[in-house]
Short mmCIF file of C-alpha atoms and ligand atoms in Angstrom, two decimals:
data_model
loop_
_atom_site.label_atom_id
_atom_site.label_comp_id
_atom_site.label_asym_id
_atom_site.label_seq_id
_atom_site.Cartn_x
_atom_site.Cartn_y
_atom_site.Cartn_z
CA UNK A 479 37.63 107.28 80.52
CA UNK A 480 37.49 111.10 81.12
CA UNK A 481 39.12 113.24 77.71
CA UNK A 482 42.16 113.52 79.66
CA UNK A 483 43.13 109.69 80.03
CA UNK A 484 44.44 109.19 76.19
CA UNK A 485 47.06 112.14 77.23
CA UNK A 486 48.28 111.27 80.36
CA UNK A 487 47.21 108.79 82.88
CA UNK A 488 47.58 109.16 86.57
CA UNK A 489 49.27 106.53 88.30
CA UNK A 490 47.22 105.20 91.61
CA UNK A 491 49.58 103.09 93.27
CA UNK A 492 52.16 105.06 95.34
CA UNK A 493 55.62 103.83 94.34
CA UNK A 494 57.38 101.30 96.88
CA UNK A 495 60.54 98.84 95.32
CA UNK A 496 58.42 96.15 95.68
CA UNK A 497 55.02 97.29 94.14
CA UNK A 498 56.35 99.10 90.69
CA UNK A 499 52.85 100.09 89.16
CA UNK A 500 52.40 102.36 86.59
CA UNK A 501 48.81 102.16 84.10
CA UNK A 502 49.14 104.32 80.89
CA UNK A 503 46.56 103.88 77.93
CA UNK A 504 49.82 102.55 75.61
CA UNK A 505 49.41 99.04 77.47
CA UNK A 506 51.97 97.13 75.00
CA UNK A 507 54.75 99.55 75.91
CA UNK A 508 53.84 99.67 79.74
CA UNK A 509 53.52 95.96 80.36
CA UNK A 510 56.80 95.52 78.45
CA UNK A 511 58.59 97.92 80.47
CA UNK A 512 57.30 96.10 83.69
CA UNK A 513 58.27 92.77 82.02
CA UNK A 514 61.73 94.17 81.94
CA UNK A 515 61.49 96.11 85.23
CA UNK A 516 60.67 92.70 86.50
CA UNK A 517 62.78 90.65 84.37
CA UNK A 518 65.97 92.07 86.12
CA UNK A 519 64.66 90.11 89.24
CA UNK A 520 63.64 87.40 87.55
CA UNK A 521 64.91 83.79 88.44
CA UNK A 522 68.09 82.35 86.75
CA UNK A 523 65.61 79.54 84.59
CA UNK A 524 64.24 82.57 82.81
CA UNK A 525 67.25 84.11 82.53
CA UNK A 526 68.84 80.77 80.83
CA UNK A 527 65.79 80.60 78.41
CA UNK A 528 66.47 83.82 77.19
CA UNK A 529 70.57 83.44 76.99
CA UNK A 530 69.38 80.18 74.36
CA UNK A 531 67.31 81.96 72.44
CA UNK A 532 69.90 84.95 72.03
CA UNK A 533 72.75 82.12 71.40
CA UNK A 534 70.54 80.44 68.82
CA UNK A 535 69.98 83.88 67.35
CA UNK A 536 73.65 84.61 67.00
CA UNK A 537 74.37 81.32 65.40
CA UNK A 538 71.48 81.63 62.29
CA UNK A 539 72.85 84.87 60.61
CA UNK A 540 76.07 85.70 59.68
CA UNK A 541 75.69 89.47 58.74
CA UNK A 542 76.51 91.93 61.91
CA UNK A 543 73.79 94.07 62.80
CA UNK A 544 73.58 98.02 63.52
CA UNK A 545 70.68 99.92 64.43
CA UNK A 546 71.02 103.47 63.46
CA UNK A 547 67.69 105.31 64.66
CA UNK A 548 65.42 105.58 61.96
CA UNK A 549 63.07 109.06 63.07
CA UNK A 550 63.51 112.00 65.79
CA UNK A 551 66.27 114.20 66.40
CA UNK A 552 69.19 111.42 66.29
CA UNK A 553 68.75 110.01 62.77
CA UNK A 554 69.71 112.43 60.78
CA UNK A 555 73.34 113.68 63.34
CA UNK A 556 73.93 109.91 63.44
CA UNK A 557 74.18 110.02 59.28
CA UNK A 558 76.06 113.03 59.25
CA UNK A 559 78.87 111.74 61.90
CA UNK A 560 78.97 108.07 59.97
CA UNK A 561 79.63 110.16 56.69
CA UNK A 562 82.08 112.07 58.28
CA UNK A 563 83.75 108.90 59.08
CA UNK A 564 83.88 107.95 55.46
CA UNK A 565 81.11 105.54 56.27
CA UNK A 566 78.03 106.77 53.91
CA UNK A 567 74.87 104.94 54.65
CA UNK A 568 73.66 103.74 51.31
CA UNK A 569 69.44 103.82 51.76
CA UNK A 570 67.68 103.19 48.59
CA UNK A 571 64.76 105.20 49.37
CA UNK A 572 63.79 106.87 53.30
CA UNK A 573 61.14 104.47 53.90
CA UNK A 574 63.46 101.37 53.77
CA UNK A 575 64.43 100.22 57.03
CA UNK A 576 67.39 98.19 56.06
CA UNK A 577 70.58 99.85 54.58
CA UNK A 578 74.39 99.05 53.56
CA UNK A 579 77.53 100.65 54.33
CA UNK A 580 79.65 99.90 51.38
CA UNK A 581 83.24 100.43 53.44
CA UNK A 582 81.92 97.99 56.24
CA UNK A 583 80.86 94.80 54.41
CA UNK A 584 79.84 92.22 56.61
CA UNK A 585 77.82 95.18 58.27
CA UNK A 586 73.66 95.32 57.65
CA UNK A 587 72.18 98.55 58.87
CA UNK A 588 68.32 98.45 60.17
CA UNK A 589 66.64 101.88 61.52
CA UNK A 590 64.91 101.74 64.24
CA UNK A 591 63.12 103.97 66.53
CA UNK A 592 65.65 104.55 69.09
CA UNK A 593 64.14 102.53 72.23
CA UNK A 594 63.86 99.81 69.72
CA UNK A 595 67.48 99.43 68.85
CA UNK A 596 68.10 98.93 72.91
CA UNK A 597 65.62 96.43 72.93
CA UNK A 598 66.79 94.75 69.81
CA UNK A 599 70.36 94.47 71.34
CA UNK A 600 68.86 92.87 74.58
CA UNK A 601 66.93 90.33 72.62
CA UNK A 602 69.77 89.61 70.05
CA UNK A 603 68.39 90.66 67.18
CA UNK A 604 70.86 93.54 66.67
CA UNK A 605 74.57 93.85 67.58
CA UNK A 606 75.60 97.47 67.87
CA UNK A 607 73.63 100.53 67.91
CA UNK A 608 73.99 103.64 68.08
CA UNK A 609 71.21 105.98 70.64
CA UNK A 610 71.17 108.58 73.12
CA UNK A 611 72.08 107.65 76.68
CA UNK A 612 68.91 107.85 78.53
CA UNK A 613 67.79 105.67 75.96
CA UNK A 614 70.54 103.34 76.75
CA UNK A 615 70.29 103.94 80.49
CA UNK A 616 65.88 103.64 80.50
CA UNK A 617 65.49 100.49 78.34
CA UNK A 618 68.45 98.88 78.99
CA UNK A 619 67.95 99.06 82.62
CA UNK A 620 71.21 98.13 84.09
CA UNK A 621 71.47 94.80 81.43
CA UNK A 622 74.99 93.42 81.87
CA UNK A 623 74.63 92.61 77.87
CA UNK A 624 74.90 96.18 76.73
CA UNK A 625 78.48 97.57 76.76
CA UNK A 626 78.98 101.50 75.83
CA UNK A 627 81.57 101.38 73.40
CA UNK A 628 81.77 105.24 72.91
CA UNK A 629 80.03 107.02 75.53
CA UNK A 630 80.38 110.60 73.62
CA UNK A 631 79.33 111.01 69.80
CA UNK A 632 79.44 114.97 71.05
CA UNK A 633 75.85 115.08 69.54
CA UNK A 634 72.27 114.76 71.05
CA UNK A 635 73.19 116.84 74.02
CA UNK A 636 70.87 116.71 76.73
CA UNK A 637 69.89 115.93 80.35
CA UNK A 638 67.56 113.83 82.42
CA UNK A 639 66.12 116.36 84.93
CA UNK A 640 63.17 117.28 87.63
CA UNK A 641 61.34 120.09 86.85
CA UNK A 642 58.21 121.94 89.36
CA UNK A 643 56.53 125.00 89.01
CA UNK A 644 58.26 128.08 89.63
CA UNK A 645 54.88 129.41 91.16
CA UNK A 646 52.51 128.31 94.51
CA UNK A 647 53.78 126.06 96.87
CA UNK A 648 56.81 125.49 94.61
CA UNK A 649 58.08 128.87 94.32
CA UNK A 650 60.31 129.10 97.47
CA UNK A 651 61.88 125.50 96.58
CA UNK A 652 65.12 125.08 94.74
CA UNK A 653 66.90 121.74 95.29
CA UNK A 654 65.83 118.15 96.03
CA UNK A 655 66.40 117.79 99.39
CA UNK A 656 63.65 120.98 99.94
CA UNK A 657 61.13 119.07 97.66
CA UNK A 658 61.63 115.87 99.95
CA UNK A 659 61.56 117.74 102.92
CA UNK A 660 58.10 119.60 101.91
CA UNK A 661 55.46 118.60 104.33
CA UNK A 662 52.60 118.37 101.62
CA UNK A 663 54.07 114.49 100.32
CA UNK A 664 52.01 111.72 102.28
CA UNK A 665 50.58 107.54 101.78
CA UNK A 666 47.31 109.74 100.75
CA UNK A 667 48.97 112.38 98.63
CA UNK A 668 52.44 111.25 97.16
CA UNK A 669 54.18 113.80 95.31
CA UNK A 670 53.36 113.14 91.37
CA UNK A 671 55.51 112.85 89.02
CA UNK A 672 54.87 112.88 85.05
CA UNK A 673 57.24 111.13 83.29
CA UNK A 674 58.61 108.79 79.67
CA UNK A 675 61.25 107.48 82.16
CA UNK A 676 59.31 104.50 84.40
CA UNK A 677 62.78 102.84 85.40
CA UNK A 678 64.62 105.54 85.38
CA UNK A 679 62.52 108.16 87.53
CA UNK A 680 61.34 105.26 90.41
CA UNK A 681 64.98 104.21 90.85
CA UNK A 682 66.05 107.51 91.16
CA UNK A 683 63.41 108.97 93.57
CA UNK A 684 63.92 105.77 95.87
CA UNK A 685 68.10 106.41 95.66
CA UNK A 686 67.50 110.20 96.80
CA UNK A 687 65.03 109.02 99.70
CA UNK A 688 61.67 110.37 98.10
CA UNK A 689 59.35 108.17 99.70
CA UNK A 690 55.41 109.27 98.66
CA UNK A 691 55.94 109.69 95.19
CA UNK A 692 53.44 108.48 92.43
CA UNK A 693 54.20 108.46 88.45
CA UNK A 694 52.13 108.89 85.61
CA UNK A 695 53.39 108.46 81.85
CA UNK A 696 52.83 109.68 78.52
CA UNK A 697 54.83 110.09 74.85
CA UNK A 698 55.48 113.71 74.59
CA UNK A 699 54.57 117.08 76.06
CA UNK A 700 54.89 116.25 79.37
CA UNK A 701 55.85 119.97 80.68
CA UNK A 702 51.95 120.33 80.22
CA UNK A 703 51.36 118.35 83.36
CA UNK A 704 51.57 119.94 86.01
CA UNK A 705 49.53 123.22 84.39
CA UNK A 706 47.09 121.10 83.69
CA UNK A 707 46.75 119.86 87.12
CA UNK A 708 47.69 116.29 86.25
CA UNK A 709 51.34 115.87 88.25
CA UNK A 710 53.26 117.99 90.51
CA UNK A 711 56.57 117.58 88.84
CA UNK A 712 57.50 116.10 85.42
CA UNK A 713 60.96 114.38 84.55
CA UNK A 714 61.83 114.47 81.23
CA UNK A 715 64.57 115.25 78.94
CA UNK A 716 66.42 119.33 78.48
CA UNK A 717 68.31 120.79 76.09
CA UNK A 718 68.15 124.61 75.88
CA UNK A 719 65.55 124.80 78.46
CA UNK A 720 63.20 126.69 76.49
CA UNK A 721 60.43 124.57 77.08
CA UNK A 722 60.58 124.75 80.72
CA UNK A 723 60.67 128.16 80.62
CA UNK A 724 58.09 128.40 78.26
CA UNK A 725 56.02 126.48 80.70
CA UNK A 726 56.42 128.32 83.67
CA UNK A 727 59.07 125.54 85.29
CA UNK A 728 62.45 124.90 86.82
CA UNK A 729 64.95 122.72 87.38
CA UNK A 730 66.30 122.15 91.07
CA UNK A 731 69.44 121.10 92.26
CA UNK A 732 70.42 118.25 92.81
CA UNK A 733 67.58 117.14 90.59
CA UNK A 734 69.44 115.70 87.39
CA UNK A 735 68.79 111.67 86.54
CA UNK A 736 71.66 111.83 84.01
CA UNK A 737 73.72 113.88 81.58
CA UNK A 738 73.32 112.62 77.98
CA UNK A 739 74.43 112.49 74.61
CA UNK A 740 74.53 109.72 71.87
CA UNK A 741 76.57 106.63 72.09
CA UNK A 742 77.86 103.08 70.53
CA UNK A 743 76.24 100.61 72.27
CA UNK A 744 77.28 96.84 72.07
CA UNK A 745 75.51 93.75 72.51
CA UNK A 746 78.36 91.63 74.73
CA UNK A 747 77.39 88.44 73.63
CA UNK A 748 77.58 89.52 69.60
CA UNK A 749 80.80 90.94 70.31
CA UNK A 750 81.92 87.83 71.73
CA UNK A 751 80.36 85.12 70.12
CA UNK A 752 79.62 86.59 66.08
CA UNK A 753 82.02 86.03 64.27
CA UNK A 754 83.67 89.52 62.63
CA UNK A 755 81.68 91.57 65.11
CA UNK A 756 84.66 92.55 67.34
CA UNK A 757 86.75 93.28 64.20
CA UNK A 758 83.84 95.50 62.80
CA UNK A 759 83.44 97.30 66.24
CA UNK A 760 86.72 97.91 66.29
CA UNK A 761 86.71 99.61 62.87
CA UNK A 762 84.28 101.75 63.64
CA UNK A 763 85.73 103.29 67.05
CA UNK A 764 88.73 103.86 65.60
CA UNK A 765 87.22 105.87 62.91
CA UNK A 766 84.93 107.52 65.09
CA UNK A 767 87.45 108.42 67.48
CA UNK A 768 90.02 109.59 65.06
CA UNK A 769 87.25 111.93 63.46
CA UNK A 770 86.05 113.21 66.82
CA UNK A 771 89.19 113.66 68.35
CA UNK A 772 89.78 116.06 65.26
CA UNK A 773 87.00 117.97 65.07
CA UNK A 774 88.41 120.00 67.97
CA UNK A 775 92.15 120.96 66.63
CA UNK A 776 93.05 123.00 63.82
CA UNK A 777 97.18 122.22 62.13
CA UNK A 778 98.84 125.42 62.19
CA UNK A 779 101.52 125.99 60.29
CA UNK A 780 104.09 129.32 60.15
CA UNK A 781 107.68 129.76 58.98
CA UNK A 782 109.64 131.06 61.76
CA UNK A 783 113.72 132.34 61.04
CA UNK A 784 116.12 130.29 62.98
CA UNK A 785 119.61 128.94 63.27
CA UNK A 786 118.78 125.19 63.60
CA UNK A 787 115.94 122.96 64.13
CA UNK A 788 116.58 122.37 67.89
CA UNK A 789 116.68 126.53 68.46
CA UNK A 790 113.48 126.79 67.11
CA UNK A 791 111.87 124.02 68.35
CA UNK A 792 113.00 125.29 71.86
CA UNK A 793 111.46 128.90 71.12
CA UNK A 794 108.35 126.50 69.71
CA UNK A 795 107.99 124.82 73.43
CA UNK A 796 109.50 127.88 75.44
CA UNK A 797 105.15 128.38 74.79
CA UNK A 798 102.48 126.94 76.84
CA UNK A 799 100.17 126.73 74.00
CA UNK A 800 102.57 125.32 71.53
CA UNK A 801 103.33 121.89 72.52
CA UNK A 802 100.85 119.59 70.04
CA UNK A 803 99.89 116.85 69.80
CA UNK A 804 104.01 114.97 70.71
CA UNK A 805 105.81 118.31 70.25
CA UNK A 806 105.99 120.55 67.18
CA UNK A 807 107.63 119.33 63.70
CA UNK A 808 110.37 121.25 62.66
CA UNK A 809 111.64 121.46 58.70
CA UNK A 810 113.93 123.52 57.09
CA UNK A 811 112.59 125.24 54.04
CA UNK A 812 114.98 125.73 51.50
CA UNK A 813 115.81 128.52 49.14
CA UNK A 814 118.45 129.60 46.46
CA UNK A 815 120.38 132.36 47.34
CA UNK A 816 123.59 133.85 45.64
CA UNK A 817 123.59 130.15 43.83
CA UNK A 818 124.07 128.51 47.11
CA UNK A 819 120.72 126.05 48.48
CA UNK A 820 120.46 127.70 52.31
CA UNK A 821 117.85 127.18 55.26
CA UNK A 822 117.01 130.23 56.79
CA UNK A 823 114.12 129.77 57.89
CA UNK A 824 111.62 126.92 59.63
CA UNK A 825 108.24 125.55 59.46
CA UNK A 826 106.92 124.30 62.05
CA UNK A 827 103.79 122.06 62.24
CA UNK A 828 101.73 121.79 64.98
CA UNK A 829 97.84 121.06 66.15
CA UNK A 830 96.22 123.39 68.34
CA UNK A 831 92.68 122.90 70.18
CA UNK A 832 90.10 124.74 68.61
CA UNK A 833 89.16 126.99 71.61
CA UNK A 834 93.16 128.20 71.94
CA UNK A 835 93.53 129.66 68.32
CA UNK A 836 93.72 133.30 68.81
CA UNK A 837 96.56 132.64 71.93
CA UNK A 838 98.61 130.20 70.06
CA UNK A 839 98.65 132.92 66.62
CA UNK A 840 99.87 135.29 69.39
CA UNK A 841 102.50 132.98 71.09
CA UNK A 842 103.53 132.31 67.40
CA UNK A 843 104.34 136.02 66.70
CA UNK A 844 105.71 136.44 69.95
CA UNK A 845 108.37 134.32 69.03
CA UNK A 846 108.91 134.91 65.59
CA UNK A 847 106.36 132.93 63.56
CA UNK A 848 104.93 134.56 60.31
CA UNK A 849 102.71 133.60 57.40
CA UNK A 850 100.89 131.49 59.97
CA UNK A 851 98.67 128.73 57.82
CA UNK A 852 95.51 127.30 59.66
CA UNK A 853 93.64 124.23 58.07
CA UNK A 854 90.87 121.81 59.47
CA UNK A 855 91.54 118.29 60.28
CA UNK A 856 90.31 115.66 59.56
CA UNK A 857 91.41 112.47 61.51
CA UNK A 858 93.99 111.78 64.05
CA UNK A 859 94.72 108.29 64.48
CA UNK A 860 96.53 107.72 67.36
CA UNK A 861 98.22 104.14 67.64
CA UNK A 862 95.91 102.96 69.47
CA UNK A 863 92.24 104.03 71.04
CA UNK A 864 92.09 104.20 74.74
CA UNK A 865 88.48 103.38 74.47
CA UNK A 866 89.51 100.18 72.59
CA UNK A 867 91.60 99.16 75.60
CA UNK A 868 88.58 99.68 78.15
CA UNK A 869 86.18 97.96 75.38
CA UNK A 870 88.65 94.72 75.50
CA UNK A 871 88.77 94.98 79.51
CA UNK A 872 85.02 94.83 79.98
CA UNK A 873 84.95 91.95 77.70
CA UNK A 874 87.56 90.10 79.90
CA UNK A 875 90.33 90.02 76.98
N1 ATP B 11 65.72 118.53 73.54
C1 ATP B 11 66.67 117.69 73.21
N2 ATP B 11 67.86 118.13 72.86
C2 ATP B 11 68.84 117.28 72.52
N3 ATP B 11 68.70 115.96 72.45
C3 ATP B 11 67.53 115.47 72.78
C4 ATP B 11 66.47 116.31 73.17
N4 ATP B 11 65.40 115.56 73.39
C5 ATP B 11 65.81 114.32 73.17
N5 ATP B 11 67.09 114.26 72.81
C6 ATP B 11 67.91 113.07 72.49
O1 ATP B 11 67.40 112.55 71.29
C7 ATP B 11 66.88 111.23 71.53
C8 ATP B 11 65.70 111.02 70.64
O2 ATP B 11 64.70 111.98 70.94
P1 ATP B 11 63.47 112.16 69.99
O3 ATP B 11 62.61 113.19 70.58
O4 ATP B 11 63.93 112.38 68.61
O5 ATP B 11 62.84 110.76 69.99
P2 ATP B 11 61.86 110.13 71.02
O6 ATP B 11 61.45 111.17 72.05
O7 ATP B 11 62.46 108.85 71.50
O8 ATP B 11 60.72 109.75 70.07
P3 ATP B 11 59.31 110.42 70.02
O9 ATP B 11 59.47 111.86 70.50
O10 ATP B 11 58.93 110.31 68.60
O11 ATP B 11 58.52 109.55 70.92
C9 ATP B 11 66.59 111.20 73.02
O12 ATP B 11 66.58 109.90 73.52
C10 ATP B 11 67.74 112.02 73.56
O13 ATP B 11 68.91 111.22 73.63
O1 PRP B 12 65.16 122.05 76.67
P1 PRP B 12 64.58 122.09 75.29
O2 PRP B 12 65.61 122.47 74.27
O3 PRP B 12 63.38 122.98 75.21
O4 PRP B 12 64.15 120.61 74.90
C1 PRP B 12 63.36 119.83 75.75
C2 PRP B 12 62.24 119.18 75.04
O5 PRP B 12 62.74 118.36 73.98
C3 PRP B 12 62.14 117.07 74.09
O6 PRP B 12 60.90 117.04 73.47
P2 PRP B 12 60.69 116.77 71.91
O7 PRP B 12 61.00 118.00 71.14
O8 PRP B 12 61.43 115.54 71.53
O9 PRP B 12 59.16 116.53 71.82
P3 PRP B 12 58.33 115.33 72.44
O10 PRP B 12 57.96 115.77 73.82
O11 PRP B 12 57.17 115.20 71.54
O12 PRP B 12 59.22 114.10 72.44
C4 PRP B 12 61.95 116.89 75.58
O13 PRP B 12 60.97 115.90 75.84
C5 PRP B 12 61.51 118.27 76.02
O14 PRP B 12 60.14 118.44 75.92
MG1 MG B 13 61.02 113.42 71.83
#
């Protein structure tokens, strides 16, 4: 094995649908992932084996099961959003895997790394989770089991994407379709490609037509490759892009696998079959949702001098940025004057989106509006979660 083999290991078998090969020196995690690469075309008596053992699984425990990510960038955004949803995680000390949540009671939480919590879900030894999308999207490999419940925790922001050299042959190509149509890529000399994502990066090289393409694996610092002389593109995960850069490489269009960010992910059968599980999920949407949905308004309140409710709130919505969330509230505010209780003046109430502040102070003037009062928010709970609705379709209910 040459000094170079523990870091990266090239692939020798050229990449066709039906001969998947891919050696890497982490064996156990490479013949699992071609279990499962295999195991979605596996016959229905395997398939049926597995479904028993899952069922049997969901009938010996009672507790319901999340996998929070337990290392890596994730774990400690995924803590900060459950607090912010009034749902501390209560870890004794950081080393213990399993944790409470005191609001959610019937809920036991077990960190994880994140690939882990996907395959936990598949195998039924967890019920939710929440990871990143390509995690999701990689390990999960199309499962029907695993149901997105949230597909945006607006954290862990990043992107599946092809990256080459910006220099040599590479320097005059920019989008996908010029990297397939290069003449270089043959049987004998497939184009190769370093990657973590072995289901992800075949499937998407054989939907885009890329015929003579090879892959080679390893765990981290990937954008080394092709320096090194080891692969000819990588495709791996970017944020900020620094480390492309950094590393003398660029992305091409047409080139991203998949936008990502982190996500509630449900094992169907738990939802269906545990008992409290769909309640619990249910819970927990909500709150996220109400708490995310937040997070990008502000309440602004002003007084505002006016004859009647209805005349202001028509100078309110004469404003395109005005409108809230169902139309402004409108209260008179009272005051003594000469003995007498009169209403002057208004306040109005509304929420504005984050990003139109500065316009809607401005419309607020424009129309009258003064001692204008800006506060975060916290929730909004709307009656009821669109994402609840969809959650309920996919389950057939
Ligand atoms: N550069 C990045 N910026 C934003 N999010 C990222 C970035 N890299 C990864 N992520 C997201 O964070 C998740 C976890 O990445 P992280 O690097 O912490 O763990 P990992 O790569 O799975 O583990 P390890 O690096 O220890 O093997 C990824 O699956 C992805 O969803
Ligand atoms: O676009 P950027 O903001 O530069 O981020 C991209 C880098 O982040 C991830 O690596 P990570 O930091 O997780 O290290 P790893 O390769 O050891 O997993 C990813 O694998 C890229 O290398
Ligand atoms: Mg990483």
């Amino acid at each position: 094995m040459s000094l170079l083999q523990p870091y990266i290991q090239q692939c020798a078998t050229a990449f066709t649908p039906s001969s998947f090969s891919i050696s890497s020196p982490h064996s156990s995690y490479l013949s699992l992932s071609k279990r499962s690469f295999i195991s979605c075309c596996s016959s229905h008596s395997q398939t049926a084996v597995l479904n028993g053992t899952i069922d049997s699984k969901i009938a010996e425990r009672g507790e319901i099961r999340l996998g929070l990510p337990s290392k890596g960038r994730m774990a400690a955004d995924t803590l900060d959003l459950l607090k912010d949803c009034q749902l501390s995680v209560k870890q004794v000390n950081p080393r213990q895997y399993v944790a409470q949540i005191p609001q959610l009671s019937d809920v036991e939480v077990w960190f994880q790394r994140p690939k882990d919590i996907v395959r936990k879900l598949l195998s039924g030894d967890l019920d939710l989770g929440v990871v990143g999308l390509d995690t999701v999207s990689e390990y999960g490999q199309c499962n029907e089991d695993l149901i997105i419940v949230h597909d945006a925790l607006e954290y862990g922001d990043c992107r599946l994407s092809l990256a080459i050299p910006k220099y040599g042959i590479f320097e005059n190509i920019n989008s996908l379709r010029e990297l397939a149509g290069m003449p270089h890529w043959t049987t004998e000399k497939p184009l190769r490609v370093a990657t973590g994502f072995t289901y992800l990066g075949p499937k998407f090289m054989q939907e885009n037509g890329l015929r003579h393409v090879t892959f080679s694996t390893a765990d981290g610092a990937l954008e080394a490759a092709p320096a090194m002389g080891i692969a000819d593109a990588i495709l791996d995960l970017v944020s900020s892009g620094t480390t492309l850069k950094e590393n003398n490489l660029k992305e091409i269009e047409g080139g991203v696998v998949l936008e990502s960010q982190a996500v509630l992910v449900a094992s169907r059968k738990a939802l269906i079959q545990r008992k409290g599980a769909l309640d619990t999920t249910h819970e927990i949407l909500e709150r996220f949702e109400a708490h995310l949905r937040a997070l990008g308004q502000f309440t602004v309140t002003a007084n505002m001098r006016g004859g009647s409710a209805e005349e202001v709130a028509e100078r309110v919505l004469s404003q395109p940025s005005l409108a809230g969330l169902q139309g402004p509230t409108v209260c008179p505010v009272f005051c003594k004057r000469d003995g007498k209780v009169t209403s002057d003046y208004f306040a109005i109430v509304i929420c504005v989106p984050k990003k139109a502040l500065y316009k809607s102070v401005q419309q607020l003037r424009a129309i009258g509006g003064s001692g204008v009062l800006i506060s975060p928010l916290t929730y909004i709970f709307d009656e009821e979660t669109p994402r609840w609705r969809e959650l309920l379709s996919k389950l057939g209910m």
